[in-house]
Coordinates of N, CA and C in Angstrom, one line a residue:
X789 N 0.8 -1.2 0.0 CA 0.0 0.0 0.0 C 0.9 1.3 0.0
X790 N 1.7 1.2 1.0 CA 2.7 2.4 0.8 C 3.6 2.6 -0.6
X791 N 3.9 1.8 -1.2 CA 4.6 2.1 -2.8 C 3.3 2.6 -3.4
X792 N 2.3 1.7 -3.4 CA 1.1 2.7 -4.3 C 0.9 4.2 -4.1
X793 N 1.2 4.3 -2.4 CA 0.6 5.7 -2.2 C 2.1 6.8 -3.0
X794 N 3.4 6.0 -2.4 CA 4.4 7.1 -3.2 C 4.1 6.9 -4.7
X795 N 3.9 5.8 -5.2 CA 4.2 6.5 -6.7 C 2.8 7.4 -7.1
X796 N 1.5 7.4 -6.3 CA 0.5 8.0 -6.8 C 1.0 9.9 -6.2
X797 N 1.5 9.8 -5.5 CA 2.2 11.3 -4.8 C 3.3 11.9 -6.0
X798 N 3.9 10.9 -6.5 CA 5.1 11.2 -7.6 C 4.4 11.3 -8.7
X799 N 3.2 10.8 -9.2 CA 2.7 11.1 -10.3 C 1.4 12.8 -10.0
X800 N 1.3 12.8 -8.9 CA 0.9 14.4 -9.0 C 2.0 15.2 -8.7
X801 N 3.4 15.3 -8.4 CA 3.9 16.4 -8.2 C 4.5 16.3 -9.8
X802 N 4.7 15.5 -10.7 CA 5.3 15.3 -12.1 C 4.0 16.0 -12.2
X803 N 2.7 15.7 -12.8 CA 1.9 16.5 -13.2 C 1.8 18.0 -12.7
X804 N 1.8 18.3 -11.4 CA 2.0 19.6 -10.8 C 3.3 20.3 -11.6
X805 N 4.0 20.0 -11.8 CA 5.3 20.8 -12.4 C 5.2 20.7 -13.7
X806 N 4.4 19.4 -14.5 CA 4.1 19.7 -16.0 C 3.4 21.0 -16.5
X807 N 2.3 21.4 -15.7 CA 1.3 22.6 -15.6 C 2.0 23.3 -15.2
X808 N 2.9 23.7 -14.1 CA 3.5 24.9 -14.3 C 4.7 25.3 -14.6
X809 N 5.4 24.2 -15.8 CA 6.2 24.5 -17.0 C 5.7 24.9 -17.9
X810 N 4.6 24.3 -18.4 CA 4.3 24.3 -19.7 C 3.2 26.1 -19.4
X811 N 3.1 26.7 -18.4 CA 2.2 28.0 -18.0 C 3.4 29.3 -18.5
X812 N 4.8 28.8 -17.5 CA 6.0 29.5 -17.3 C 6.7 29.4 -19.0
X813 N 6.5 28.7 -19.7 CA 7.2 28.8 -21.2 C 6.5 28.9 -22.2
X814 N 5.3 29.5 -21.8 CA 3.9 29.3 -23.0 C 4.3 29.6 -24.0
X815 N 5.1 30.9 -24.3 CA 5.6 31.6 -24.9 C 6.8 30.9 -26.1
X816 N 7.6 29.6 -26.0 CA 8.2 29.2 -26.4 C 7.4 27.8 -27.1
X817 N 6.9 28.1 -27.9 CA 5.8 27.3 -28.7 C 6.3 25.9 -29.0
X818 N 7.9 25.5 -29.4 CA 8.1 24.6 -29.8 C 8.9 23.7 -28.8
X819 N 9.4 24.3 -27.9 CA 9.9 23.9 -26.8 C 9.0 23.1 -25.6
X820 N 7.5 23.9 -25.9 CA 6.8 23.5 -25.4 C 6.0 22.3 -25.7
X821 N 5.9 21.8 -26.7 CA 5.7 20.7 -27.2 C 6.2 19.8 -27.7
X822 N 7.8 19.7 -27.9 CA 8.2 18.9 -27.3 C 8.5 18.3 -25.8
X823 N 8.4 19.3 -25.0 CA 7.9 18.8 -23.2 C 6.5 17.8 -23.5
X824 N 5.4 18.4 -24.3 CA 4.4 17.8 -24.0 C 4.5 16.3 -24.5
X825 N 5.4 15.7 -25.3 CA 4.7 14.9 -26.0 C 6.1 13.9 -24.9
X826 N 6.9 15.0 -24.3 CA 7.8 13.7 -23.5 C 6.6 13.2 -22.2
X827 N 5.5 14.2 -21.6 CA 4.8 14.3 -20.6 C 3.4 13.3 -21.2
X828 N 3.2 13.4 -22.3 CA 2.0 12.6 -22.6 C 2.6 11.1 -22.7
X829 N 3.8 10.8 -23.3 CA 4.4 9.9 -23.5 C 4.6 9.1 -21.5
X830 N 4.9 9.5 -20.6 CA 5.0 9.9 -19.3 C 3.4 9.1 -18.4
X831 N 2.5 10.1 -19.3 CA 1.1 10.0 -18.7 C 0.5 8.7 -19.3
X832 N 1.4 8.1 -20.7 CA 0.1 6.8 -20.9 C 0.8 5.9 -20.7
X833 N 2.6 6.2 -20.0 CA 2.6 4.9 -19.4 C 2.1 4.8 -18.1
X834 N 1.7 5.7 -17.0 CA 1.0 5.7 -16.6 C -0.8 4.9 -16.1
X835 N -0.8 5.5 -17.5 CA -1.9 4.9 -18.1 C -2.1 3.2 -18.3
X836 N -0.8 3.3 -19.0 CA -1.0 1.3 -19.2 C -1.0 0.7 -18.0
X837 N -0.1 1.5 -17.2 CA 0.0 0.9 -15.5 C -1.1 0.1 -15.1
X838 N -2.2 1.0 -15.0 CA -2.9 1.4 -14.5 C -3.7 -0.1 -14.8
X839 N -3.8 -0.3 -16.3 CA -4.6 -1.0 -17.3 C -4.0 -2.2 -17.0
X840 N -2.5 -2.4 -17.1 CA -1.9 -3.9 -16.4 C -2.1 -4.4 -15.1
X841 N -2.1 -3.4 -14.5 CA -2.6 -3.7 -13.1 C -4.0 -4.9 -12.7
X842 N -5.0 -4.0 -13.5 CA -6.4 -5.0 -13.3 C -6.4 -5.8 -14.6
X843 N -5.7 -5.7 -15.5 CA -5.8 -6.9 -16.4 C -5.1 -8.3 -15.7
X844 N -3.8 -8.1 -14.9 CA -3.5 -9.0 -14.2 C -3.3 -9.4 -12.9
X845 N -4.4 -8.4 -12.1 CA -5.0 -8.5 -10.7 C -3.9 -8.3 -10.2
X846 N -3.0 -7.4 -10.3 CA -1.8 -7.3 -9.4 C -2.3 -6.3 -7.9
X847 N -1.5 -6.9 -6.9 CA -1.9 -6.6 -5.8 C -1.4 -4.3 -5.8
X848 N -1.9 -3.8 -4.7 CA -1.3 -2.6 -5.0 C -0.2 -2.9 -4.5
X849 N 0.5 -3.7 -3.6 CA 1.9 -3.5 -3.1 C 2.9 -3.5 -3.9
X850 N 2.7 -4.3 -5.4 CA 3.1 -4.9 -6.9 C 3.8 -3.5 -7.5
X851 N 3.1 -2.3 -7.0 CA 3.4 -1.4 -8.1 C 4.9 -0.9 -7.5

């Protein structure tokens, strides 16, 4: 339970600092989008996590 709760804490302070880079460089159009696509790239592995998890009933201690 405790690894779940850190990596779920590390994935909002990564998201918290995503939003307020990409606020602080608005201005730098291309720079900025390559952050995004390192951050989205970031977020759907996240995302598969998430999806492997209950496809193979892994416990939360697993993560």
């Amino acid at each position: 339970m405790e690894k779940y709760i850190e990596h779920e804490r590390e994935f909002q302070i990564i998201r918290f600092y995503y939003y307020q880079t990409t606020r602080m460089i608005a201005c730098n159009i291309e720079f900025r989008q390559g952050l995004r696509r390192q951050f989205d790239h970031l977020f759907s592995g996240c995302e598969n996590l998430k999806k492997n998890r209950a496809k193979y009933r892994f416990r939360r201690e697993d993560v």
